[in-house]
PDB file of C-alpha atoms and ligand atoms in Angstrom:
ATOM      1  CA  MET A   1    -140.952  -0.100-132.666  1.00  0.00           C
ATOM      2  CA  ALA A   2    -141.177   0.086-128.642  1.00  0.00           C
ATOM      3  CA  ARG A   3    -144.859  -1.188-128.332  1.00  0.00           C
ATOM      4  CA  GLY A   4    -143.849  -3.394-130.797  1.00  0.00           C
ATOM      5  CA  SER A   5    -140.720  -4.957-128.886  1.00  0.00           C
ATOM      6  CA  ARG A   6    -143.724  -5.324-125.734  1.00  0.00           C
ATOM      7  CA  LEU A   7    -145.971  -7.141-127.712  1.00  0.00           C
ATOM      8  CA  ALA A   8    -143.431  -9.850-128.744  1.00  0.00           C
ATOM      9  CA  ARG A   9    -141.901  -9.807-125.245  1.00  0.00           C
ATOM     10  CA  LEU A  10    -146.060 -10.681-123.656  1.00  0.00           C
ATOM     11  CA  ALA A  11    -146.070 -13.230-126.681  1.00  0.00           C
ATOM     12  CA  ALA A  12    -142.615 -14.825-125.506  1.00  0.00           C
ATOM     13  CA  LEU A  13    -143.832 -14.449-121.672  1.00  0.00           C
ATOM     14  CA  GLY A  14    -147.294 -16.157-123.214  1.00  0.00           C
ATOM     15  CA  LEU A  15    -145.635 -19.054-124.452  1.00  0.00           C
ATOM     16  CA  LEU A  16    -143.024 -19.692-121.611  1.00  0.00           C
ATOM     17  CA  GLY A  17    -146.904 -19.459-119.341  1.00  0.00           C
ATOM     18  CA  VAL A  18    -148.137 -22.311-121.712  1.00  0.00           C
ATOM     19  CA  VAL A  19    -145.121 -24.428-121.447  1.00  0.00           C
ATOM     20  CA  THR A  20    -144.680 -23.834-117.928  1.00  0.00           C
ATOM     21  CA  LEU A  21    -148.236 -24.898-117.328  1.00  0.00           C
ATOM     22  CA  THR A  22    -148.284 -27.786-119.034  1.00  0.00           C
ATOM     23  CA  GLY A  23    -145.036 -29.318-117.764  1.00  0.00           C
ATOM     24  CA  CYS A  24    -143.755 -29.221-121.531  1.00  0.00           C
ATOM     25  CA  ASP A  25    -144.875 -32.870-121.470  1.00  0.00           C
ATOM     26  CA  LEU A  26    -145.669 -33.324-124.902  1.00  0.00           C
ATOM     27  CA  ASN A  27    -147.630 -35.784-124.855  1.00  0.00           C
ATOM     28  CA  ASN A  28    -150.122 -34.227-122.841  1.00  0.00           C
ATOM     29  CA  SER A  29    -153.943 -33.282-123.467  1.00  0.00           C
ATOM     30  CA  PHE A  30    -153.068 -29.697-124.196  1.00  0.00           C
ATOM     31  CA  TRP A  31    -150.233 -30.746-126.829  1.00  0.00           C
ATOM     32  CA  ARG A  32    -152.236 -32.975-128.754  1.00  0.00           C
ATOM     33  CA  PHE A  33    -154.728 -30.194-129.414  1.00  0.00           C
ATOM     34  CA  GLY A  34    -157.031 -32.711-129.864  1.00  0.00           C
ATOM     35  CA  TRP A  35    -155.270 -35.705-131.061  1.00  0.00           C
ATOM     36  CA  PRO A  36    -156.740 -38.811-130.000  1.00  0.00           C
ATOM     37  CA  GLU A  37    -154.719 -41.177-127.652  1.00  0.00           C
ATOM     38  CA  GLY A  38    -153.469 -44.048-129.451  1.00  0.00           C
ATOM     39  CA  ILE A  39    -151.399 -47.180-127.793  1.00  0.00           C
ATOM     40  CA  THR A  40    -148.729 -47.618-130.607  1.00  0.00           C
ATOM     41  CA  ASP A  41    -145.470 -46.283-131.550  1.00  0.00           C
ATOM     42  CA  GLN A  42    -146.790 -45.766-134.215  1.00  0.00           C
ATOM     43  CA  SER A  43    -149.688 -43.371-133.351  1.00  0.00           C
ATOM     44  CA  GLN A  44    -146.950 -41.767-131.338  1.00  0.00           C
ATOM     45  CA  ASP A  45    -145.510 -40.931-134.662  1.00  0.00           C
ATOM     46  CA  MET A  46    -148.458 -39.554-136.291  1.00  0.00           C
ATOM     47  CA  ARG A  47    -149.268 -37.526-132.740  1.00  0.00           C
ATOM     48  CA  ARG A  48    -145.932 -35.528-133.148  1.00  0.00           C
ATOM     49  CA  LEU A  49    -146.658 -34.760-136.471  1.00  0.00           C
ATOM     50  CA  TRP A  50    -149.892 -33.163-135.530  1.00  0.00           C
ATOM     51  CA  THR A  51    -148.517 -31.409-132.480  1.00  0.00           C
ATOM     52  CA  GLY A  52    -146.192 -30.213-135.097  1.00  0.00           C
ATOM     53  CA  SER A  53    -148.467 -28.807-137.654  1.00  0.00           C
ATOM     54  CA  VAL A  54    -150.915 -27.265-135.478  1.00  0.00           C
ATOM     55  CA  ILE A  55    -147.826 -25.294-133.866  1.00  0.00           C
ATOM     56  CA  ALA A  56    -147.014 -24.117-137.358  1.00  0.00           C
ATOM     57  CA  ALA A  57    -150.412 -23.397-138.240  1.00  0.00           C
ATOM     58  CA  LEU A  58    -150.608 -20.984-135.259  1.00  0.00           C
ATOM     59  CA  ILE A  59    -147.448 -19.094-135.783  1.00  0.00           C
ATOM     60  CA  VAL A  60    -149.037 -18.218-139.407  1.00  0.00           C
ATOM     61  CA  GLY A  61    -151.992 -17.712-138.133  1.00  0.00           C
ATOM     62  CA  PHE A  62    -150.750 -15.359-135.038  1.00  0.00           C
ATOM     63  CA  LEU A  63    -148.297 -13.231-138.095  1.00  0.00           C
ATOM     64  CA  VAL A  64    -151.560 -13.144-139.901  1.00  0.00           C
ATOM     65  CA  TRP A  65    -153.764 -11.907-137.226  1.00  0.00           C
ATOM     66  CA  GLY A  66    -150.172  -9.374-136.572  1.00  0.00           C
ATOM     67  CA  LEU A  67    -149.933  -7.741-139.972  1.00  0.00           C
ATOM     68  CA  ILE A  68    -153.530  -7.697-139.954  1.00  0.00           C
ATOM     69  CA  LEU A  69    -154.269  -5.783-137.274  1.00  0.00           C
ATOM     70  CA  PHE A  70    -151.281  -3.687-137.773  1.00  0.00           C
ATOM     71  CA  SER A  71    -152.463  -2.665-141.381  1.00  0.00           C
ATOM     72  CA  VAL A  72    -155.921  -1.937-139.385  1.00  0.00           C
ATOM     73  CA  VAL A  73    -154.321   0.707-136.660  1.00  0.00           C
ATOM     74  CA  LYS A  74    -151.680   2.038-138.595  1.00  0.00           C
ATOM     75  CA  HIS A  75    -153.231   2.821-141.681  1.00  0.00           C
ATOM     76  CA  ARG A  76    -156.460   4.359-140.084  1.00  0.00           C
ATOM     77  CA  LYS A  77    -158.666   7.013-142.117  1.00  0.00           C
ATOM     78  CA  ARG A  78    -156.934  10.299-140.317  1.00  0.00           C
ATOM     79  CA  GLY A  79    -158.817  12.648-142.829  1.00  0.00           C
ATOM     80  CA  ASP A  80    -160.222  12.960-146.062  1.00  0.00           C
ATOM     81  CA  GLU A  81    -156.937  13.556-148.117  1.00  0.00           C
ATOM     82  CA  LEU A  82    -156.613  10.248-149.981  1.00  0.00           C
ATOM     83  CA  PRO A  83    -153.340   7.815-148.653  1.00  0.00           C
ATOM     84  CA  LYS A  84    -150.374   7.633-150.918  1.00  0.00           C
ATOM     85  CA  GLN A  85    -150.708   5.087-153.293  1.00  0.00           C
ATOM     86  CA  THR A  86    -148.419   2.420-153.650  1.00  0.00           C
ATOM     87  CA  ALA A  87    -148.422  -0.584-155.975  1.00  0.00           C
ATOM     88  CA  TYR A  88    -145.788  -3.192-157.564  1.00  0.00           C
ATOM     89  CA  ASN A  89    -143.509  -4.420-154.709  1.00  0.00           C
ATOM     90  CA  LEU A  90    -141.230  -6.875-156.507  1.00  0.00           C
ATOM     91  CA  PRO A  91    -139.664  -8.184-153.431  1.00  0.00           C
ATOM     92  CA  LEU A  92    -142.180  -8.221-151.567  1.00  0.00           C
ATOM     93  CA  GLU A  93    -145.029 -10.188-154.198  1.00  0.00           C
ATOM     94  CA  ILE A  94    -141.010 -12.641-154.515  1.00  0.00           C
ATOM     95  CA  VAL A  95    -141.527 -12.969-150.698  1.00  0.00           C
ATOM     96  CA  TYR A  96    -145.344 -13.964-150.466  1.00  0.00           C
ATOM     97  CA  THR A  97    -144.706 -16.244-153.173  1.00  0.00           C
ATOM     98  CA  ILE A  98    -142.125 -18.451-152.334  1.00  0.00           C
ATOM     99  CA  LEU A  99    -143.117 -18.491-148.234  1.00  0.00           C
ATOM    100  CA  PRO A 100    -146.357 -20.495-148.774  1.00  0.00           C
ATOM    101  CA  PHE A 101    -144.269 -23.248-150.890  1.00  0.00           C
ATOM    102  CA  LEU A 102    -141.361 -23.540-148.606  1.00  0.00           C
ATOM    103  CA  ILE A 103    -144.609 -23.718-145.688  1.00  0.00           C
ATOM    104  CA  ILE A 104    -146.144 -26.795-147.528  1.00  0.00           C
ATOM    105  CA  ALA A 105    -142.663 -28.293-148.667  1.00  0.00           C
ATOM    106  CA  GLY A 106    -142.192 -28.024-145.125  1.00  0.00           C
ATOM    107  CA  LEU A 107    -145.557 -29.845-144.321  1.00  0.00           C
ATOM    108  CA  ILE A 108    -145.048 -32.310-147.351  1.00  0.00           C
ATOM    109  CA  PHE A 109    -141.546 -33.355-145.790  1.00  0.00           C
ATOM    110  CA  PHE A 110    -142.657 -34.236-142.267  1.00  0.00           C
ATOM    111  CA  THR A 111    -145.903 -36.167-143.112  1.00  0.00           C
ATOM    112  CA  VAL A 112    -144.003 -38.199-145.744  1.00  0.00           C
ATOM    113  CA  VAL A 113    -141.196 -39.445-142.460  1.00  0.00           C
ATOM    114  CA  VAL A 114    -144.122 -40.066-140.416  1.00  0.00           C
ATOM    115  CA  GLN A 115    -146.489 -41.716-143.224  1.00  0.00           C
ATOM    116  CA  ASP A 116    -142.894 -44.023-143.798  1.00  0.00           C
ATOM    117  CA  LYS A 117    -143.125 -44.637-140.319  1.00  0.00           C
ATOM    118  CA  VAL A 118    -146.245 -45.621-139.680  1.00  0.00           C
ATOM    119  CA  MET A 119    -146.115 -47.934-143.497  1.00  0.00           C
ATOM    120  CA  LYS A 120    -142.425 -49.566-142.506  1.00  0.00           C
ATOM    121  CA  ARG A 121    -142.212 -53.034-142.795  1.00  0.00           C
ATOM    122  CA  SER A 122    -139.339 -54.646-140.968  1.00  0.00           C
ATOM    123  CA  ALA A 123    -137.977 -57.842-142.184  1.00  0.00           C
ATOM    124  CA  ASP A 124    -138.003 -59.957-139.109  1.00  0.00           C
ATOM    125  CA  PRO A 125    -141.227 -58.526-137.011  1.00  0.00           C
ATOM    126  CA  ASP A 126    -141.451 -60.644-133.523  1.00  0.00           C
ATOM    127  CA  THR A 127    -145.015 -61.427-134.312  1.00  0.00           C
ATOM    128  CA  THR A 128    -146.976 -62.305-137.138  1.00  0.00           C
ATOM    129  CA  ILE A 129    -150.833 -62.454-136.816  1.00  0.00           C
ATOM    130  CA  ALA A 130    -152.834 -63.299-140.521  1.00  0.00           C
ATOM    131  CA  VAL A 131    -156.217 -61.273-140.288  1.00  0.00           C
ATOM    132  CA  ASN A 132    -158.873 -63.392-142.047  1.00  0.00           C
ATOM    133  CA  ALA A 133    -162.169 -61.078-142.877  1.00  0.00           C
ATOM    134  CA  PHE A 134    -165.389 -62.656-144.288  1.00  0.00           C
ATOM    135  CA  LYS A 135    -169.015 -62.167-144.452  1.00  0.00           C
ATOM    136  CA  TRP A 136    -169.304 -61.186-141.490  1.00  0.00           C
ATOM    137  CA  ASN A 137    -166.679 -62.098-138.932  1.00  0.00           C
ATOM    138  CA  TRP A 138    -162.901 -62.117-138.632  1.00  0.00           C
ATOM    139  CA  GLN A 139    -160.514 -64.773-138.406  1.00  0.00           C
ATOM    140  CA  PHE A 140    -157.094 -64.711-136.249  1.00  0.00           C
ATOM    141  CA  VAL A 141    -154.498 -67.026-137.113  1.00  0.00           C
ATOM    142  CA  TYR A 142    -151.394 -67.330-135.147  1.00  0.00           C
ATOM    143  CA  PRO A 143    -149.017 -68.570-137.993  1.00  0.00           C
ATOM    144  CA  GLN A 144    -146.419 -69.095-136.110  1.00  0.00           C
ATOM    145  CA  THR A 145    -148.020 -71.854-133.574  1.00  0.00           C
ATOM    146  CA  SER A 146    -149.054 -75.200-134.078  1.00  0.00           C
ATOM    147  CA  GLY A 147    -152.173 -76.874-132.435  1.00  0.00           C
ATOM    148  CA  PRO A 148    -152.690 -80.228-131.282  1.00  0.00           C
ATOM    149  CA  ASN A 149    -153.550 -80.920-135.053  1.00  0.00           C
ATOM    150  CA  GLY A 150    -150.098 -79.735-136.441  1.00  0.00           C
ATOM    151  CA  LYS A 151    -151.837 -76.536-137.718  1.00  0.00           C
ATOM    152  CA  PRO A 152    -151.756 -72.968-136.586  1.00  0.00           C
ATOM    153  CA  VAL A 153    -154.131 -72.149-133.573  1.00  0.00           C
ATOM    154  CA  TYR A 154    -156.725 -69.385-134.669  1.00  0.00           C
ATOM    155  CA  THR A 155    -159.641 -67.332-133.113  1.00  0.00           C
ATOM    156  CA  VAL A 156    -162.731 -67.411-134.955  1.00  0.00           C
ATOM    157  CA  GLY A 157    -165.786 -65.203-134.293  1.00  0.00           C
ATOM    158  CA  THR A 158    -169.444 -66.102-134.521  1.00  0.00           C
ATOM    159  CA  SER A 159    -172.778 -64.238-134.480  1.00  0.00           C
ATOM    160  CA  GLU A 160    -172.431 -65.572-130.619  1.00  0.00           C
ATOM    161  CA  GLU A 161    -169.395 -65.153-130.187  1.00  0.00           C
ATOM    162  CA  ILE A 162    -166.931 -61.874-130.127  1.00  0.00           C
ATOM    163  CA  PRO A 163    -163.770 -62.736-131.624  1.00  0.00           C
ATOM    164  CA  ILE A 164    -160.592 -61.624-129.323  1.00  0.00           C
ATOM    165  CA  LEU A 165    -157.513 -61.118-130.774  1.00  0.00           C
ATOM    166  CA  VAL A 166    -154.517 -61.516-128.442  1.00  0.00           C
ATOM    167  CA  LEU A 167    -151.635 -59.676-128.930  1.00  0.00           C
ATOM    168  CA  PRO A 168    -148.365 -58.635-126.829  1.00  0.00           C
ATOM    169  CA  THR A 169    -147.302 -55.936-126.192  1.00  0.00           C
ATOM    170  CA  ASP A 170    -143.447 -54.455-126.735  1.00  0.00           C
ATOM    171  CA  ARG A 171    -142.807 -56.636-129.546  1.00  0.00           C
ATOM    172  CA  THR A 172    -143.444 -55.419-133.148  1.00  0.00           C
ATOM    173  CA  ILE A 173    -146.889 -57.105-134.630  1.00  0.00           C
ATOM    174  CA  LYS A 174    -147.256 -57.477-138.781  1.00  0.00           C
ATOM    175  CA  PHE A 175    -150.939 -57.997-139.338  1.00  0.00           C
ATOM    176  CA  GLN A 176    -151.652 -59.700-142.957  1.00  0.00           C
ATOM    177  CA  LEU A 177    -154.712 -58.841-144.233  1.00  0.00           C
ATOM    178  CA  THR A 178    -157.016 -61.234-146.922  1.00  0.00           C
ATOM    179  CA  SER A 179    -160.357 -61.362-147.754  1.00  0.00           C
ATOM    180  CA  ALA A 180    -162.527 -64.445-148.470  1.00  0.00           C
ATOM    181  CA  ASP A 181    -165.355 -62.247-150.384  1.00  0.00           C
ATOM    182  CA  VAL A 182    -165.629 -58.550-150.684  1.00  0.00           C
ATOM    183  CA  ILE A 183    -163.106 -55.543-148.962  1.00  0.00           C
ATOM    184  CA  HIS A 184    -163.686 -55.128-145.559  1.00  0.00           C
ATOM    185  CA  SER A 185    -161.646 -52.728-143.543  1.00  0.00           C
ATOM    186  CA  PHE A 186    -159.549 -53.562-140.396  1.00  0.00           C
ATOM    187  CA  TRP A 187    -159.728 -50.855-138.100  1.00  0.00           C
ATOM    188  CA  VAL A 188    -158.641 -50.947-134.291  1.00  0.00           C
ATOM    189  CA  PRO A 189    -159.361 -47.105-133.434  1.00  0.00           C
ATOM    190  CA  GLU A 190    -157.029 -46.986-130.653  1.00  0.00           C
ATOM    191  CA  PHE A 191    -154.682 -47.963-133.204  1.00  0.00           C
ATOM    192  CA  LEU A 192    -155.404 -44.773-135.175  1.00  0.00           C
ATOM    193  CA  PHE A 193    -154.965 -46.963-138.478  1.00  0.00           C
ATOM    194  CA  LYS A 194    -156.968 -49.037-140.556  1.00  0.00           C
ATOM    195  CA  LEU A 195    -155.925 -50.598-143.396  1.00  0.00           C
ATOM    196  CA  ASP A 196    -158.850 -52.296-146.472  1.00  0.00           C
ATOM    197  CA  VAL A 197    -159.043 -56.543-146.022  1.00  0.00           C
ATOM    198  CA  ILE A 198    -158.687 -56.522-149.859  1.00  0.00           C
ATOM    199  CA  PRO A 199    -159.550 -60.263-151.791  1.00  0.00           C
ATOM    200  CA  GLY A 200    -157.112 -61.918-153.822  1.00  0.00           C
ATOM    201  CA  ASN A 201    -153.849 -60.707-151.917  1.00  0.00           C
ATOM    202  CA  GLU A 202    -152.342 -63.711-150.574  1.00  0.00           C
ATOM    203  CA  ASN A 203    -150.866 -63.020-146.991  1.00  0.00           C
ATOM    204  CA  GLY A 204    -147.389 -61.005-146.778  1.00  0.00           C
ATOM    205  CA  ARG A 205    -148.170 -59.233-150.141  1.00  0.00           C
ATOM    206  CA  ASN A 206    -150.305 -56.145-150.307  1.00  0.00           C
ATOM    207  CA  ASN A 207    -152.507 -56.073-147.015  1.00  0.00           C
ATOM    208  CA  VAL A 208    -149.792 -55.593-144.935  1.00  0.00           C
ATOM    209  CA  PHE A 209    -148.929 -53.407-142.012  1.00  0.00           C
ATOM    210  CA  GLU A 210    -147.090 -53.139-138.633  1.00  0.00           C
ATOM    211  CA  VAL A 211    -147.160 -52.032-135.057  1.00  0.00           C
ATOM    212  CA  THR A 212    -145.831 -52.251-131.664  1.00  0.00           C
ATOM    213  CA  VAL A 213    -148.299 -52.005-129.092  1.00  0.00           C
ATOM    214  CA  ARG A 214    -147.409 -50.311-125.625  1.00  0.00           C
ATOM    215  CA  LYS A 215    -150.324 -50.299-123.536  1.00  0.00           C
ATOM    216  CA  GLN A 216    -152.034 -53.690-121.819  1.00  0.00           C
ATOM    217  CA  GLY A 217    -155.975 -53.476-121.982  1.00  0.00           C
ATOM    218  CA  ALA A 218    -159.099 -54.385-124.560  1.00  0.00           C
ATOM    219  CA  TYR A 219    -159.706 -52.425-127.037  1.00  0.00           C
ATOM    220  CA  VAL A 220    -162.817 -53.161-129.742  1.00  0.00           C
ATOM    221  CA  GLY A 221    -161.918 -53.268-133.297  1.00  0.00           C
ATOM    222  CA  ARG A 222    -164.048 -53.079-135.851  1.00  0.00           C
ATOM    223  CA  CYS A 223    -164.955 -53.008-139.884  1.00  0.00           C
ATOM    224  CA  ALA A 224    -164.795 -49.983-141.324  1.00  0.00           C
ATOM    225  CA  GLU A 225    -165.920 -50.597-145.199  1.00  0.00           C
ATOM    226  CA  LEU A 226    -169.058 -50.852-146.104  1.00  0.00           C
ATOM    227  CA  CYS A 227    -169.465 -55.212-146.471  1.00  0.00           C
ATOM    228  CA  GLY A 228    -172.743 -55.927-146.641  1.00  0.00           C
ATOM    229  CA  THR A 229    -175.946 -56.378-144.729  1.00  0.00           C
ATOM    230  CA  TYR A 230    -174.116 -57.470-141.155  1.00  0.00           C
ATOM    231  CA  HIS A 231    -171.369 -55.199-141.641  1.00  0.00           C
ATOM    232  CA  ALA A 232    -172.062 -53.384-138.330  1.00  0.00           C
ATOM    233  CA  PHE A 233    -172.023 -57.312-136.823  1.00  0.00           C
ATOM    234  CA  MET A 234    -168.097 -57.287-137.683  1.00  0.00           C
ATOM    235  CA  ASN A 235    -166.826 -56.299-133.972  1.00  0.00           C
ATOM    236  CA  PHE A 236    -163.789 -57.745-132.183  1.00  0.00           C
ATOM    237  CA  GLU A 237    -161.517 -57.346-129.686  1.00  0.00           C
ATOM    238  CA  VAL A 238    -158.106 -56.662-129.701  1.00  0.00           C
ATOM    239  CA  ARG A 239    -156.778 -58.150-126.220  1.00  0.00           C
ATOM    240  CA  THR A 240    -153.241 -56.851-125.654  1.00  0.00           C
ATOM    241  CA  VAL A 241    -151.213 -58.333-122.587  1.00  0.00           C
ATOM    242  CA  SER A 242    -147.753 -58.791-121.058  1.00  0.00           C
ATOM    243  CA  PRO A 243    -145.340 -60.329-123.686  1.00  0.00           C
ATOM    244  CA  SER A 244    -144.831 -63.260-120.766  1.00  0.00           C
ATOM    245  CA  ASP A 245    -148.739 -63.726-121.259  1.00  0.00           C
ATOM    246  CA  TYR A 246    -148.792 -63.402-124.736  1.00  0.00           C
ATOM    247  CA  ASP A 247    -146.403 -66.497-125.023  1.00  0.00           C
ATOM    248  CA  ALA A 248    -148.393 -68.259-122.029  1.00  0.00           C
ATOM    249  CA  TYR A 249    -151.225 -67.395-123.778  1.00  0.00           C
ATOM    250  CA  LEU A 250    -150.010 -68.809-127.064  1.00  0.00           C
ATOM    251  CA  ALA A 251    -148.992 -72.403-125.265  1.00  0.00           C
ATOM    252  CA  ALA A 252    -152.198 -73.074-123.694  1.00  0.00           C
ATOM    253  CA  ARG A 253    -153.785 -72.100-127.483  1.00  0.00           C
ATOM    254  CA  GLU A 254    -151.298 -75.295-128.663  1.00  0.00           C
ATOM    255  CA  SER A 255    -152.302 -77.832-126.082  1.00  0.00           C
ATOM    256  CA  GLY A 256    -156.060 -77.732-127.281  1.00  0.00           C
ATOM    257  CA  MET A 257    -157.470 -75.073-125.126  1.00  0.00           C
ATOM    258  CA  SER A 258    -160.408 -72.772-126.591  1.00  0.00           C
ATOM    259  CA  THR A 259    -159.792 -69.023-126.428  1.00  0.00           C
ATOM    260  CA  HIS A 260    -161.871 -68.367-123.902  1.00  0.00           C
ATOM    261  CA  ASP A 261    -159.795 -70.880-121.332  1.00  0.00           C
ATOM    262  CA  ALA A 262    -156.984 -69.616-122.472  1.00  0.00           C
ATOM    263  CA  LEU A 263    -157.716 -66.111-121.634  1.00  0.00           C
ATOM    264  CA  VAL A 264    -159.013 -67.079-118.251  1.00  0.00           C
ATOM    265  CA  LYS A 265    -155.936 -68.865-117.709  1.00  0.00           C
ATOM    266  CA  ILE A 266    -153.564 -66.042-118.117  1.00  0.00           C
ATOM    267  CA  GLY A 267    -156.062 -64.017-115.808  1.00  0.00           C
ATOM    268  CA  GLN A 268    -157.752 -62.418-118.544  1.00  0.00           C
ATOM    269  CA  PRO A 269    -161.828 -62.586-118.929  1.00  0.00           C
ATOM    270  CA  GLY A 270    -162.481 -65.040-121.106  1.00  0.00           C
ATOM    271  CA  THR A 271    -164.889 -63.540-123.375  1.00  0.00           C
ATOM    272  CA  ALA A 272    -165.080 -59.880-125.003  1.00  0.00           C
ATOM    273  CA  THR A 273    -165.402 -56.850-122.503  1.00  0.00           C
ATOM    274  CA  THR A 274    -165.338 -53.944-124.667  1.00  0.00           C
ATOM    275  CA  THR A 275    -168.640 -55.270-127.355  1.00  0.00           C
ATOM    276  CA  HIS A 276    -171.174 -57.635-127.161  1.00  0.00           C
ATOM    277  CA  PRO A 277    -172.612 -59.819-130.127  1.00  0.00           C
ATOM    278  CA  LEU A 278    -174.904 -58.218-132.029  1.00  0.00           C
ATOM    279  CA  VAL A 279    -177.426 -60.909-133.226  1.00  0.00           C
ATOM    280  CA  PRO A 280    -179.467 -60.479-136.418  1.00  0.00           C
ATOM    281  CA  GLY A 281    -183.055 -59.269-135.966  1.00  0.00           C
ATOM    282  CA  THR A 282    -182.112 -57.473-133.387  1.00  0.00           C
ATOM    283  CA  VAL A 283    -181.433 -54.098-134.461  1.00  0.00           C
ATOM    284  CA  THR A 284    -184.199 -51.417-134.253  1.00  0.00           C
ATOM    285  CA  ALA A 285    -184.511 -48.590-136.373  1.00  0.00           C
ATOM    286  CA  ALA A 286    -183.183 -46.317-133.276  1.00  0.00           C
ATOM    287  CA  GLY A 287    -180.156 -47.388-133.358  1.00  0.00           C
ATOM    288  CA  GLY A 288    -177.931 -49.695-131.596  1.00  0.00           C
ATOM    289  CA  GLN A 289    -176.169 -51.135-134.089  1.00  0.00           C
ATOM    290  CA  GLY A 290    -172.442 -49.420-135.210  1.00  0.00           C
ATOM    291  CA  THR A 291    -171.343 -48.799-131.853  1.00  0.00           C
ATOM    292  CA  GLY A 292    -172.050 -52.064-130.769  1.00  0.00           C
ATOM    293  CA  GLY A 293    -170.651 -51.236-127.030  1.00  0.00           C
TER     294      GLY A 293
HETATM  295 CU1   CU B 301    -166.704 -56.082-143.086  1.00  0.00          CU
END
């Protein structure tokens, strides 16, 4: 018994040491347990679920390892005499049947809570972006804008130009995904989220998700669904800027400026910085496709 409590004290001390050393900042690399760093509120919710799940798994793991070690030491062979034979311990059997169910129920509960947060659609998002995928590029439309011709402004990629999707930080952004042909998948790795772009869905119906971005920067985006010969060429760039820069960008676009010129106007590089166009015929067997960066 004394040894057990000493062990418990040591474990508590170890945990305290870890908490102190990491400053108890749950977003640092230790407590992320390998989880990638996302740039959206939603990715933080997912990270918290991951951190909690790993801690729960470690508690169960240490308990099981401890019990194994305890049994190995306590009931090691002491002589040739056959140990006391026991069978059927009903209370114990009930406990180890119910306990795993409770653990799984807990994991499912928190998973559903976070999933609901990640898939939540607010009634009135701050910004809406229409993403149109086609073989083999992207068109990004800003439906709430009105260009010189009275139609919403947009950016469309070509085989010579990576399309840049400009997004504001600290605002809720709704994405409406549509495809002109086959199934594509809209993936920004830093969102820690991807969603299939399925043809036949009208904007605002099914292919919708929302994020709130918290970090300014340039991030590569990809098509994550094998959609044909030049699937690997469907890279794009997400440029997240401050809300005021975003408004200035859209105003410049509405006045007739190109994506490039409007980006330069708000002090951003006019062309993609995270990836470059992959011209058909330049991809070698040795690689070069896929990452595109
Ligand atoms: Cu695609």
